[in-house]
PDB file of C-alpha atoms in Angstrom:
ATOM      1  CA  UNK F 105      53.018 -53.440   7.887  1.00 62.00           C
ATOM      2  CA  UNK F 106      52.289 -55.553   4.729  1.00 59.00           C
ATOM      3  CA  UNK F 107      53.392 -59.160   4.049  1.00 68.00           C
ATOM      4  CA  UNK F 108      55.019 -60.833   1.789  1.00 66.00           C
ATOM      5  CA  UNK F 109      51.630 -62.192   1.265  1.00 59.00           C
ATOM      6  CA  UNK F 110      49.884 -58.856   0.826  1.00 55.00           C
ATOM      7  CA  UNK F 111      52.435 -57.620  -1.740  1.00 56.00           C
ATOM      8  CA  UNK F 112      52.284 -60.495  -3.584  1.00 57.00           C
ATOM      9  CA  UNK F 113      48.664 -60.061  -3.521  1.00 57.00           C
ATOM     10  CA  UNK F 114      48.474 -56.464  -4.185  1.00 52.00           C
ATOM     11  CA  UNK F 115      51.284 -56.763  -7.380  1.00 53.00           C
ATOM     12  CA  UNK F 116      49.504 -59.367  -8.498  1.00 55.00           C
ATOM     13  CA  UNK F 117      46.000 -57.092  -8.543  1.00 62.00           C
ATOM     14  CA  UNK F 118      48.017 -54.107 -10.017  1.00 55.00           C
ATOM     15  CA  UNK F 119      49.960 -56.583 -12.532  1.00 58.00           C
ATOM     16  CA  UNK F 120      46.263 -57.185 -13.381  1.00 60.00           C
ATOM     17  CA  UNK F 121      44.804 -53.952 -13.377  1.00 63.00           C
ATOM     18  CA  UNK F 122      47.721 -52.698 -15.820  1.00 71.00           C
ATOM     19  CA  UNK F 123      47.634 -55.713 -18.018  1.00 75.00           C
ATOM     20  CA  UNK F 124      43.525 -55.554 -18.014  1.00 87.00           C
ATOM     21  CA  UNK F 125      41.796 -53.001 -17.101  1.00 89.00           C
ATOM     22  CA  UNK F 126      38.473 -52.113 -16.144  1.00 92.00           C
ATOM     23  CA  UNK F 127      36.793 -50.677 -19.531  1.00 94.00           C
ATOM     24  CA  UNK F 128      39.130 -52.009 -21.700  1.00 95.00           C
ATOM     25  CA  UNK F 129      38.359 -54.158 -24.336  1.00 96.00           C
ATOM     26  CA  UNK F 130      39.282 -58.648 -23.438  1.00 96.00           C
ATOM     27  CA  UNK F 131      41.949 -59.637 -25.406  1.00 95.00           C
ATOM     28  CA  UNK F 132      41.244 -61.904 -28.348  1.00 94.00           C
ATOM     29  CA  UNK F 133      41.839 -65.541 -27.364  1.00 96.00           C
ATOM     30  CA  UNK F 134      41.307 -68.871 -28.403  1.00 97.00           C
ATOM     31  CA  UNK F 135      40.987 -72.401 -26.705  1.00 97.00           C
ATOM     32  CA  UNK F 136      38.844 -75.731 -27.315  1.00 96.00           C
ATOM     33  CA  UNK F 137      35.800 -77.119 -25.968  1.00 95.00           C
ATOM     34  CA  UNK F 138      36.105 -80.593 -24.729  1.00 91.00           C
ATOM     35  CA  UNK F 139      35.042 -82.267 -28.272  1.00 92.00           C
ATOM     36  CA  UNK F 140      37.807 -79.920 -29.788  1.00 94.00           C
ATOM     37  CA  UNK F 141      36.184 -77.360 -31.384  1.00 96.00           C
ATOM     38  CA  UNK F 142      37.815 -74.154 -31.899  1.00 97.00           C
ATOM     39  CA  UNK F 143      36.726 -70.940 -29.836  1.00 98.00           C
ATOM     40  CA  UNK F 144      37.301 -67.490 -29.419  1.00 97.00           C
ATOM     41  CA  UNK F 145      36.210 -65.769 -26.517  1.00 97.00           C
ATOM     42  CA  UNK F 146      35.340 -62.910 -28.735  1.00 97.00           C
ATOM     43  CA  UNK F 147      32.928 -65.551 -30.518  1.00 97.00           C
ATOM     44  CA  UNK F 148      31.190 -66.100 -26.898  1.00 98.00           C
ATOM     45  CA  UNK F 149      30.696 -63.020 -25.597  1.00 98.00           C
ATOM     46  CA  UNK F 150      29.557 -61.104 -28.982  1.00 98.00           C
ATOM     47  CA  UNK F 151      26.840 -63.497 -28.654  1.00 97.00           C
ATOM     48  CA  UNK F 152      25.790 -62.568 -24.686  1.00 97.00           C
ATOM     49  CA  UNK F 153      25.073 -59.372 -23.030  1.00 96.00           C
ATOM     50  CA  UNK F 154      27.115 -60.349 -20.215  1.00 97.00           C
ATOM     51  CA  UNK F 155      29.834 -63.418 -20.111  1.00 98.00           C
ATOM     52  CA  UNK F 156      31.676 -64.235 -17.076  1.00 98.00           C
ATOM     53  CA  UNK F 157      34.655 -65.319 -17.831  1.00 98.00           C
ATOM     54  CA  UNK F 158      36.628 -67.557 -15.120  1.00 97.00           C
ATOM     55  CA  UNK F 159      40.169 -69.252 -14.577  1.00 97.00           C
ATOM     56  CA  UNK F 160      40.660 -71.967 -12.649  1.00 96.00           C
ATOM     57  CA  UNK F 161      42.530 -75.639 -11.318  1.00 95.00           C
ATOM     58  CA  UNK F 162      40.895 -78.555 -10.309  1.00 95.00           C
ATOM     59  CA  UNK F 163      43.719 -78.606  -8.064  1.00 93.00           C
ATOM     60  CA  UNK F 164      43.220 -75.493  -6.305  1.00 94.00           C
ATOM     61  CA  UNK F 165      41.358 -75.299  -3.004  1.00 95.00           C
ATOM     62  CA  UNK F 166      39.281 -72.348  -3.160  1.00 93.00           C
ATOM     63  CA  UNK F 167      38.392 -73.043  -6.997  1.00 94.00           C
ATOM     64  CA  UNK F 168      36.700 -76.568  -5.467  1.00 95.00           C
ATOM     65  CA  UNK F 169      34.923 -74.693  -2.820  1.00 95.00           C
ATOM     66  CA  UNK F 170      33.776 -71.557  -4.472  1.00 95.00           C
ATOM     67  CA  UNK F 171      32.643 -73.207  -7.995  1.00 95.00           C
ATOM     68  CA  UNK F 172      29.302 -74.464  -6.665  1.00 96.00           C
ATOM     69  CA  UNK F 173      28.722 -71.200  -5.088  1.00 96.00           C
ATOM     70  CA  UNK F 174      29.582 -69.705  -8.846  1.00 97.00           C
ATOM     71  CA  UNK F 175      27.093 -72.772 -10.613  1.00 97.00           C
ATOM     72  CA  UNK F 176      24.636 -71.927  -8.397  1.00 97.00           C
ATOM     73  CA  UNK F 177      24.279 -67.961  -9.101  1.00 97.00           C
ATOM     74  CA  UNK F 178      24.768 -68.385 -12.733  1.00 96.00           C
ATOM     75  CA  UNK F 179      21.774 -70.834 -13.195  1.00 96.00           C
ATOM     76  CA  UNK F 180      20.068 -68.279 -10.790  1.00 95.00           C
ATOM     77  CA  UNK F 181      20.691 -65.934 -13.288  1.00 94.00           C
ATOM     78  CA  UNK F 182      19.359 -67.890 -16.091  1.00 92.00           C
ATOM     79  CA  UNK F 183      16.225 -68.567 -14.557  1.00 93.00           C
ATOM     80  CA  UNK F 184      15.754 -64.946 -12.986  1.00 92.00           C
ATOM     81  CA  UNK F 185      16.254 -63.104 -16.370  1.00 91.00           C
ATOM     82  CA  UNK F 186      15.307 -65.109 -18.854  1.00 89.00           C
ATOM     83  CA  UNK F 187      15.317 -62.220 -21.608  1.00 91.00           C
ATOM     84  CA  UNK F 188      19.497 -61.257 -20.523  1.00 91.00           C
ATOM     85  CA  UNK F 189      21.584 -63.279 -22.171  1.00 95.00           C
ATOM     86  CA  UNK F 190      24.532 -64.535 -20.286  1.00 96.00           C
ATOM     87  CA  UNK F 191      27.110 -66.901 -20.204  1.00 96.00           C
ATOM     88  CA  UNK F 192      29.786 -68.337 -18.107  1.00 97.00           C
ATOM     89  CA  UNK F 193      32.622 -69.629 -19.520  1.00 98.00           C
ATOM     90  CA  UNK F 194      35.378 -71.719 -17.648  1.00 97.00           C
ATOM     91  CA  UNK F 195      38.683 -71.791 -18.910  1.00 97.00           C
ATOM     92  CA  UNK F 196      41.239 -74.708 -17.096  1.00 97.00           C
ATOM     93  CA  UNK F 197      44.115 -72.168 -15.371  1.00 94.00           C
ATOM     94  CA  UNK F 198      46.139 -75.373 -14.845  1.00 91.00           C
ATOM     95  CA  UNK F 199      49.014 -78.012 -16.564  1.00 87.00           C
ATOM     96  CA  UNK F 200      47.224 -81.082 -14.531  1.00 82.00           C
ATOM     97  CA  UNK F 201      44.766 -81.372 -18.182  1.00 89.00           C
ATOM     98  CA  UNK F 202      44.001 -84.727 -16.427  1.00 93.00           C
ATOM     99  CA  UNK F 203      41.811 -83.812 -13.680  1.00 93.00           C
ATOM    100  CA  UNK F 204      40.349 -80.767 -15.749  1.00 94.00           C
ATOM    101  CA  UNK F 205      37.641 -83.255 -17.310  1.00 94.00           C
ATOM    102  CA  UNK F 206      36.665 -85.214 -14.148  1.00 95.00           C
ATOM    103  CA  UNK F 207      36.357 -81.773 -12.562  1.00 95.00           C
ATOM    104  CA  UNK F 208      33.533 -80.629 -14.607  1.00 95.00           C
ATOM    105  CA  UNK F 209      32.074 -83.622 -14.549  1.00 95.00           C
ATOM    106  CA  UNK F 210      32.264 -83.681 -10.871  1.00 94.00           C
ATOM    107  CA  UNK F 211      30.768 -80.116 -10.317  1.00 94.00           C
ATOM    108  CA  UNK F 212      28.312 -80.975 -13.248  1.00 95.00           C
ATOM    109  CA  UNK F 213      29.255 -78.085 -15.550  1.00 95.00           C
ATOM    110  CA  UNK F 214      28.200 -79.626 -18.939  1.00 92.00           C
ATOM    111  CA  UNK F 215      24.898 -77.779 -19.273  1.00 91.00           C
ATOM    112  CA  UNK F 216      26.180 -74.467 -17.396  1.00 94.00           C
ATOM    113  CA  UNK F 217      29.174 -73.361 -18.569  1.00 96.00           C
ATOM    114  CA  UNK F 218      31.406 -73.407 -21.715  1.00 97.00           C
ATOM    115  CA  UNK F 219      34.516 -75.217 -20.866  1.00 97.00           C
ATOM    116  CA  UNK F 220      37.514 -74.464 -22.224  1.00 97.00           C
ATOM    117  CA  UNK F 221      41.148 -74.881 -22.253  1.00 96.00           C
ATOM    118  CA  UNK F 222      44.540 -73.731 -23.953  1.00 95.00           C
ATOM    119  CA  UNK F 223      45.502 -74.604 -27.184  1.00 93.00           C
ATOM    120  CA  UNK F 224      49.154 -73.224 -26.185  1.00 92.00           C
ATOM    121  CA  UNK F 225      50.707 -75.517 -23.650  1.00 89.00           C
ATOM    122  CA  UNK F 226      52.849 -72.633 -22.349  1.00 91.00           C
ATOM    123  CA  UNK F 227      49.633 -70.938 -22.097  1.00 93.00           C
ATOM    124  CA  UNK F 228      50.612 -67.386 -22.804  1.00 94.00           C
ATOM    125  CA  UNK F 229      47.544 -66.349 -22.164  1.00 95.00           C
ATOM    126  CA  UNK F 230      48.360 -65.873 -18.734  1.00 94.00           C
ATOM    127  CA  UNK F 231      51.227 -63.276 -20.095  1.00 92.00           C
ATOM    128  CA  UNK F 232      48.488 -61.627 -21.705  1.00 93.00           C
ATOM    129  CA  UNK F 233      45.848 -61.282 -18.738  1.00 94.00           C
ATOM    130  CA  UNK F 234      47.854 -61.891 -15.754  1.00 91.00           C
ATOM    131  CA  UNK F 235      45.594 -65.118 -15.052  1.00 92.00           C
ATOM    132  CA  UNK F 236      48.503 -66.867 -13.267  1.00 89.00           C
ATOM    133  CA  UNK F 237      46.433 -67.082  -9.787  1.00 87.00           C
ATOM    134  CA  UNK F 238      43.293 -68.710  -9.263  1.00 91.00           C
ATOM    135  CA  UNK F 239      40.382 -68.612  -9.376  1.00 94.00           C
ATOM    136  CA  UNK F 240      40.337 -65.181 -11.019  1.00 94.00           C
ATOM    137  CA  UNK F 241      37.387 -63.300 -12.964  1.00 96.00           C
ATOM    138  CA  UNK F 242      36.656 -61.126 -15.721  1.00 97.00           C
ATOM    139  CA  UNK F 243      33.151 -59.989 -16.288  1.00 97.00           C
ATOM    140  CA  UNK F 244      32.792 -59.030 -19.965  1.00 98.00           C
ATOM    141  CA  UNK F 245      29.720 -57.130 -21.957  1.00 97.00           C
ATOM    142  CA  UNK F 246      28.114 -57.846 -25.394  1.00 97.00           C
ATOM    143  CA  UNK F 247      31.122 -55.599 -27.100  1.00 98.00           C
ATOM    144  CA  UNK F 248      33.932 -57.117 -25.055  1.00 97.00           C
ATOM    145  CA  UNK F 249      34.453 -54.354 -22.435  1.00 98.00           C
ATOM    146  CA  UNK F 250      35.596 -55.669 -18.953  1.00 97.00           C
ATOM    147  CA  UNK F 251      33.182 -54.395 -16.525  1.00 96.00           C
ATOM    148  CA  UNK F 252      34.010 -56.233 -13.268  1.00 95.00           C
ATOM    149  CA  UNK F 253      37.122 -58.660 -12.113  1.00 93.00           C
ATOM    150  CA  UNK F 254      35.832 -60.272  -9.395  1.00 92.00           C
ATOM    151  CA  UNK F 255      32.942 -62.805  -8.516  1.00 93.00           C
ATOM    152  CA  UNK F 256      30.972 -60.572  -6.674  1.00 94.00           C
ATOM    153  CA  UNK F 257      27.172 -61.868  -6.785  1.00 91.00           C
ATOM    154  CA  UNK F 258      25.588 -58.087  -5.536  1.00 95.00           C
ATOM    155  CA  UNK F 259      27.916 -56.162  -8.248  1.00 95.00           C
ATOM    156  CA  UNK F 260      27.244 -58.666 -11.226  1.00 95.00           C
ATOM    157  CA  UNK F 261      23.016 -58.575 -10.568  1.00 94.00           C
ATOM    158  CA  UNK F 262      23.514 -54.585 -10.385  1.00 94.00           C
ATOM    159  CA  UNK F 263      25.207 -54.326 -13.416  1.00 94.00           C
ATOM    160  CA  UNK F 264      22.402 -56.972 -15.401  1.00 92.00           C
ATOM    161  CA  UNK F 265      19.687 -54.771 -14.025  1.00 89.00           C
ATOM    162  CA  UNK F 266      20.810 -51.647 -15.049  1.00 87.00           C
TER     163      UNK F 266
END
């Protein structure tokens, strides 16, 4: 019998899965890099072959302990295939703006990752994508296409060597 836990869970992943699914196109969105310049996400990934896109709080527990894991692959990546271009962009998932800086700073995310938070303080993003847990993924190609929604280190290397 199921939990109110694992419903939660698994209306959350549907909620998801309706809102976002796999082969559809990532909603345009914009947000600011720390020195507040304008982006769109569509501006980042037209640029990469593959962008990982990923939500998070500096407040949540398994954000802290699964980001280094997440830094670590991604510069793995980098230095493993040199001629795919990626990118990872972070996008703050939280209202606590206050620790997202430190947090970066912390996990040293400057020269990995393209930071990013909301413009909107109501952040209706997370209408849009169903980004209300965290952390939660979106693996995007060079045209946009959502191709995975999880961190999953053996799915994301298939799909670059393919």
């Amino acid at each position: 019998m199921f939990s109110d836990a694992d419903m939660n869970k698994f209306t959350n992943e549907y909620d998801t899965n309706k809102k976002v699914p796999l082969n559809s196109v990532f909603p345009e969105l914009t947000f600011i890099k720390k020195d507040s310049t304008i982006v769109t996400i569509q501006e980042i990934y037209s640029q990469n072959e593959f962008t990982l896109i990923t939500f998070f709080s500096p407040t949540c527990q398994h954000c802290i302990d699964k980001m280094p894991e997440i830094k670590k692959f991604m510069v793995n990546i980098t230095e493993k295939y040199p001629n795919k271009k990626t990118a990872w962009v972070t996008i703050l998932n939280d209202k606590e703006e206050d620790k997202w800086l430190p947090f970066i700073e912390k996990n040293q995310l400057e020269t990995i990752a393209i930071n990013l938070k909301s413009l909107d303080p109501n952040r209706a993003y997370q209408q849009t994508l169903n980004t209300y847990s965290n952390p939660c993924y979106f693996l995007v190609n060079k045209e946009g296409k959502v191709i995975l929604k999880s961190f999953n280190n053996k799915a994301i290397l298939e799909i670059i060597n393919r």
